[in-house]
Amino acid sequence: MNLLLEALAWLASPERLTGGHPLPQAFAEHLALTFGSVAIAALIAVPAGWLIGHTGRGRGIAVALAGAARAVPSFGLILLLVLLVGVLHKVEAAVIAFVLLSIPSILAGAYAGFEAIDRRTVDAARATGMSEAQILWRVEARLGLPLLVGGIRAAVLQVVATATLAAWVNVGGLGFDILQGIQLRRFDQVLGGAIAVAVLALILDAAFALLQRRAIPAGILASTSRRPRRASRTRRSTEKEALTT
C-alpha cells in the first residue's frame, strides 16, 4: 500500500509537468507511436482483409501469417529491426515493429467482418444490380465495420502496451520513466509509469468500445434491442396462459 501511495504521489508531483521528460510529452510520444503505427498497419491490412473477405480467397494464408506474427516476441523484433535499420533510425525501426504487430488484428477484423455478413444480404444486393465495388463499399464495408473497429481496438491496445519497450532503444514514451526507475531503483517511479500506461490503455479501450458500438448499423441495433422485449412479452403471455389453465 505504501508503494502505491508513493507511486501516486510521484504521478501528482509538479516535477512530472516540468521535469526533463514531463508526463505530457511522454503521453504525446506514446500516442504518436501508437496511432502512427496502427494507421500505417490499417492502410496495409484493411484493403487486404476486405479483398480476402469479399472474394473468399487467401484466408488460409492470412490466418497462418497472422498466427506467425503473433508468435514473434515484441522486444526481440524491436532490437532486430534496430540492428537491421541502424541505430540512427531507431524511431523508424520501432514503428516498423509496431506495424508488424498491428497487422494481424486489423487483418482478422477486416475479413471477419465480411465473413460474418449473411450471404443472403450480399446476394440480394447483387440481385438488385449492384456492381461488385458497390456491394463492397455500400453493403459489406458498412456491415463489417464493427468487427473492423474491434480489430483496430485490439491493435491499439497491443501497441500501447508494447510501446513501453521502445524506451529500451531510447525512443521515448511512457516506458522511459519505467526504464529510468528500474535503473535508479526508484520503484515508485516504476509503478507510477506502469499506472500511467494502464490508465492510457483503459481510456483508449473505452473510447474504441464506444466507437465500435456506434459503428453498428441502426437497423441491426434496433432489432437486437427489440428481441429481449419480444421474448419477455412471449414469456409473460405463456406464464399467464399457464396460470389461467
Coordinates of C-alpha atoms in Angstrom, one line a residue:
M1 CA 0.0 0.0 0.0
N2 CA 2.8 2.4 0.8
L3 CA 4.4 1.8 -2.6
L4 CA 1.1 2.5 -4.3
L5 CA 0.7 5.8 -2.4
E6 CA 4.3 6.7 -3.3
A7 CA 3.6 5.9 -6.9
L8 CA 0.5 8.1 -6.9
A9 CA 2.5 10.9 -5.2
W10 CA 5.1 10.6 -7.9
L11 CA 2.5 11.0 -10.6
A12 CA 1.0 14.0 -8.8
S13 CA 4.3 15.7 -8.2
P14 CA 4.7 19.1 -10.0
E15 CA 8.0 17.8 -11.4
R16 CA 6.1 15.5 -13.7
L17 CA 4.9 18.6 -15.6
T18 CA 8.2 20.5 -15.7
G19 CA 11.0 17.8 -15.5
G20 CA 13.4 16.7 -18.1
H21 CA 10.9 14.3 -19.6
P22 CA 7.4 15.6 -18.5
L23 CA 4.4 13.4 -18.5
P24 CA 2.5 15.4 -21.2
Q25 CA 5.5 14.9 -23.5
A26 CA 5.6 11.1 -22.6
F27 CA 1.9 10.7 -23.3
A28 CA 2.3 12.6 -26.6
E29 CA 5.2 10.4 -27.7
H30 CA 3.4 7.2 -26.7
L31 CA 0.2 8.2 -28.6
A32 CA 2.2 9.2 -31.6
L33 CA 3.9 5.9 -31.7
T34 CA 0.7 4.0 -31.2
F35 CA -1.6 5.8 -33.7
G36 CA 1.1 6.3 -36.3
S37 CA 1.9 2.6 -36.3
V38 CA -1.8 1.5 -36.3
A39 CA -2.6 3.9 -39.1
I40 CA 0.2 2.5 -41.3
A41 CA -0.9 -1.0 -40.4
A42 CA -4.5 -0.2 -41.3
L43 CA -3.5 1.1 -44.7
I44 CA -2.0 -2.3 -45.4
A45 CA -4.3 -4.7 -43.6
V46 CA -7.8 -3.2 -44.3
P47 CA -7.6 -3.5 -48.1
A48 CA -6.1 -6.9 -47.9
G49 CA -8.7 -8.1 -45.4
W50 CA -11.6 -6.7 -47.4
L51 CA -10.2 -8.4 -50.6
I52 CA -10.0 -11.7 -48.7
G53 CA -13.5 -11.3 -47.2
H54 CA -15.1 -10.3 -50.5
T55 CA -13.5 -12.9 -52.7
G56 CA -13.1 -15.7 -50.1
R57 CA -9.6 -16.4 -51.4
G58 CA -6.3 -16.4 -49.4
R59 CA -7.9 -16.8 -46.0
G60 CA -5.7 -19.7 -45.0
I61 CA -2.6 -17.8 -45.9
A62 CA -3.8 -14.8 -43.9
V63 CA -4.6 -16.9 -40.8
A64 CA -1.2 -18.5 -41.0
L65 CA 0.7 -15.2 -41.4
A66 CA -1.4 -13.6 -38.6
G67 CA -0.6 -16.5 -36.3
A68 CA 3.1 -16.4 -37.1
A69 CA 3.2 -12.7 -36.5
R70 CA 1.6 -13.0 -33.1
A71 CA 4.2 -15.6 -32.0
V72 CA 7.1 -13.2 -32.7
P73 CA 8.5 -11.7 -29.4
S74 CA 8.0 -7.9 -29.5
F75 CA 11.2 -6.9 -27.7
G76 CA 13.3 -9.2 -29.9
L77 CA 11.6 -7.8 -33.0
I78 CA 12.4 -4.2 -32.0
L79 CA 16.0 -5.0 -31.3
L80 CA 16.4 -6.9 -34.5
L81 CA 15.0 -4.1 -36.6
V82 CA 17.2 -1.6 -34.8
L83 CA 20.2 -3.7 -35.8
L84 CA 19.0 -4.0 -39.4
V85 CA 17.9 -0.4 -39.9
G86 CA 20.7 1.1 -37.9
V87 CA 20.9 3.0 -34.5
L88 CA 20.4 6.3 -36.3
H89 CA 16.9 5.2 -37.3
K90 CA 15.6 3.8 -34.0
V91 CA 12.2 5.5 -34.3
E92 CA 11.6 4.0 -37.8
A93 CA 12.6 0.6 -36.5
A94 CA 10.2 0.8 -33.6
V95 CA 7.4 1.9 -35.9
I96 CA 8.0 -0.9 -38.3
A97 CA 7.9 -3.4 -35.4
F98 CA 4.6 -2.0 -34.1
V99 CA 3.2 -2.0 -37.6
L100 CA 4.0 -5.7 -38.0
L101 CA 2.4 -6.4 -34.6
S102 CA -0.7 -4.4 -35.5
I103 CA -1.4 -6.0 -38.9
P104 CA -2.7 -9.4 -37.7
S105 CA -5.5 -8.0 -35.5
I106 CA -6.6 -5.5 -38.1
L107 CA -6.5 -8.0 -40.9
A108 CA -8.5 -10.5 -38.9
G109 CA -11.1 -7.8 -38.1
A110 CA -11.4 -6.8 -41.7
Y111 CA -12.1 -10.2 -43.3
A112 CA -14.0 -11.5 -40.3
G113 CA -16.4 -8.6 -40.6
F114 CA -17.2 -9.6 -44.2
E115 CA -17.5 -13.3 -43.3
A116 CA -20.0 -12.5 -40.6
I117 CA -22.4 -11.0 -43.1
D118 CA -25.4 -13.1 -44.1
R119 CA -24.7 -14.2 -47.7
R120 CA -28.4 -13.7 -48.5
T121 CA -27.9 -9.9 -47.9
V122 CA -25.0 -9.9 -50.4
D123 CA -27.0 -12.0 -52.9
A124 CA -29.9 -9.6 -52.6
A125 CA -27.7 -6.6 -53.2
R126 CA -26.2 -8.4 -56.3
A127 CA -29.7 -9.2 -57.5
T128 CA -30.7 -5.6 -57.4
G129 CA -28.0 -4.8 -60.0
M130 CA -25.2 -3.5 -57.7
S131 CA -21.7 -3.9 -59.0
E132 CA -19.0 -5.7 -57.0
A133 CA -17.5 -2.4 -56.0
Q134 CA -20.9 -1.1 -54.8
I135 CA -21.5 -4.3 -52.9
L136 CA -18.1 -4.0 -51.2
W137 CA -18.5 -0.3 -50.2
R138 CA -22.2 0.0 -49.6
V139 CA -23.0 -3.3 -48.1
E140 CA -20.0 -5.3 -46.9
A141 CA -17.8 -2.5 -45.6
R142 CA -20.7 -0.9 -43.7
L143 CA -22.0 -4.2 -42.1
G144 CA -18.4 -5.4 -41.4
L145 CA -17.4 -2.1 -39.8
P146 CA -18.0 -3.1 -36.1
L147 CA -15.6 -6.1 -36.4
L148 CA -13.1 -4.0 -38.2
V149 CA -13.2 -1.4 -35.4
G150 CA -12.8 -4.3 -32.9
G151 CA -9.6 -5.4 -34.8
I152 CA -8.3 -1.8 -34.7
R153 CA -9.1 -1.6 -31.0
A154 CA -7.2 -4.8 -30.3
A155 CA -4.2 -3.5 -32.3
V156 CA -4.2 -0.2 -30.4
L157 CA -4.2 -1.8 -27.0
Q158 CA -1.4 -4.2 -28.0
V159 CA 0.7 -1.3 -29.3
V160 CA 0.0 0.8 -26.2
A161 CA 1.3 -2.0 -24.0
T162 CA 4.2 -2.9 -26.3
A163 CA 5.3 0.7 -26.9
T164 CA 6.8 0.8 -23.4
L165 CA 9.5 -1.4 -24.7
A166 CA 10.6 1.3 -27.1
A167 CA 12.3 3.1 -24.2
W168 CA 15.0 0.4 -24.3
V169 CA 16.1 1.7 -27.7
N170 CA 15.8 5.3 -26.4
V171 CA 12.7 6.2 -28.4
G172 CA 10.7 7.8 -25.6
G173 CA 7.1 7.4 -24.5
L174 CA 5.8 6.3 -21.1
G175 CA 8.3 3.4 -21.0
F176 CA 11.1 6.0 -20.4
D177 CA 10.0 6.6 -16.8
I178 CA 9.7 2.8 -16.1
L179 CA 13.2 2.1 -17.5
Q180 CA 14.7 5.1 -15.7
G181 CA 13.0 3.9 -12.4
I182 CA 14.5 0.4 -12.8
Q183 CA 18.0 1.8 -13.4
L184 CA 17.7 4.2 -10.4
R185 CA 15.9 1.6 -8.2
R186 CA 13.0 4.0 -7.8
F187 CA 10.2 1.6 -7.6
D188 CA 7.6 4.3 -7.0
Q189 CA 8.6 5.7 -10.4
V190 CA 8.4 2.2 -12.0
L191 CA 4.9 1.7 -10.6
G192 CA 3.8 5.2 -11.5
G193 CA 4.9 4.8 -15.1
A194 CA 3.0 1.4 -15.2
I195 CA -0.1 3.1 -13.8
A196 CA 0.1 5.8 -16.5
V197 CA 0.3 3.2 -19.2
A198 CA -2.7 1.3 -17.7
V199 CA -4.8 4.5 -17.4
L200 CA -4.0 5.4 -21.1
A201 CA -4.9 1.8 -22.2
L202 CA -8.2 2.0 -20.3
I203 CA -9.1 5.3 -21.7
L204 CA -8.4 4.2 -25.3
D205 CA -10.3 0.9 -24.7
A206 CA -13.4 2.8 -23.5
A207 CA -13.2 5.2 -26.5
F208 CA -12.9 2.4 -29.0
A209 CA -15.7 0.4 -27.3
L210 CA -18.0 3.3 -27.7
L211 CA -16.8 3.8 -31.3
Q212 CA -17.4 0.1 -32.0
R213 CA -20.9 0.3 -30.7
R214 CA -21.6 3.4 -32.8
A215 CA -20.4 1.5 -35.8
I216 CA -23.2 -0.9 -35.6
P217 CA -25.9 0.0 -38.2
A218 CA -29.0 1.5 -36.6
G219 CA -31.3 -1.2 -38.1
I220 CA -29.3 -4.0 -36.6
L221 CA -29.0 -2.3 -33.2
A222 CA -32.8 -1.6 -33.1
S223 CA -33.6 -5.2 -34.0
T224 CA -31.3 -6.6 -31.3
S225 CA -32.8 -4.3 -28.7
R226 CA -36.4 -5.3 -29.6
R227 CA -35.6 -9.1 -29.3
P228 CA -35.5 -9.1 -25.4
R229 CA -38.8 -7.2 -25.3
R230 CA -40.5 -9.7 -27.6
A231 CA -39.0 -12.6 -25.6
S232 CA -40.2 -11.1 -22.3
R233 CA -43.7 -10.5 -23.7
T234 CA -43.9 -14.0 -25.0
R235 CA -42.7 -15.4 -21.7
R236 CA -45.3 -13.3 -19.8
S237 CA -48.1 -14.5 -22.1
T238 CA -47.0 -18.1 -21.6
E239 CA -47.0 -17.7 -17.9
K240 CA -50.4 -16.1 -17.9
E241 CA -51.9 -18.9 -20.0
A242 CA -50.3 -21.4 -17.6
L243 CA -51.9 -19.7 -14.6
T244 CA -55.3 -19.5 -16.3
T245 CA -55.4 -23.2 -17.1

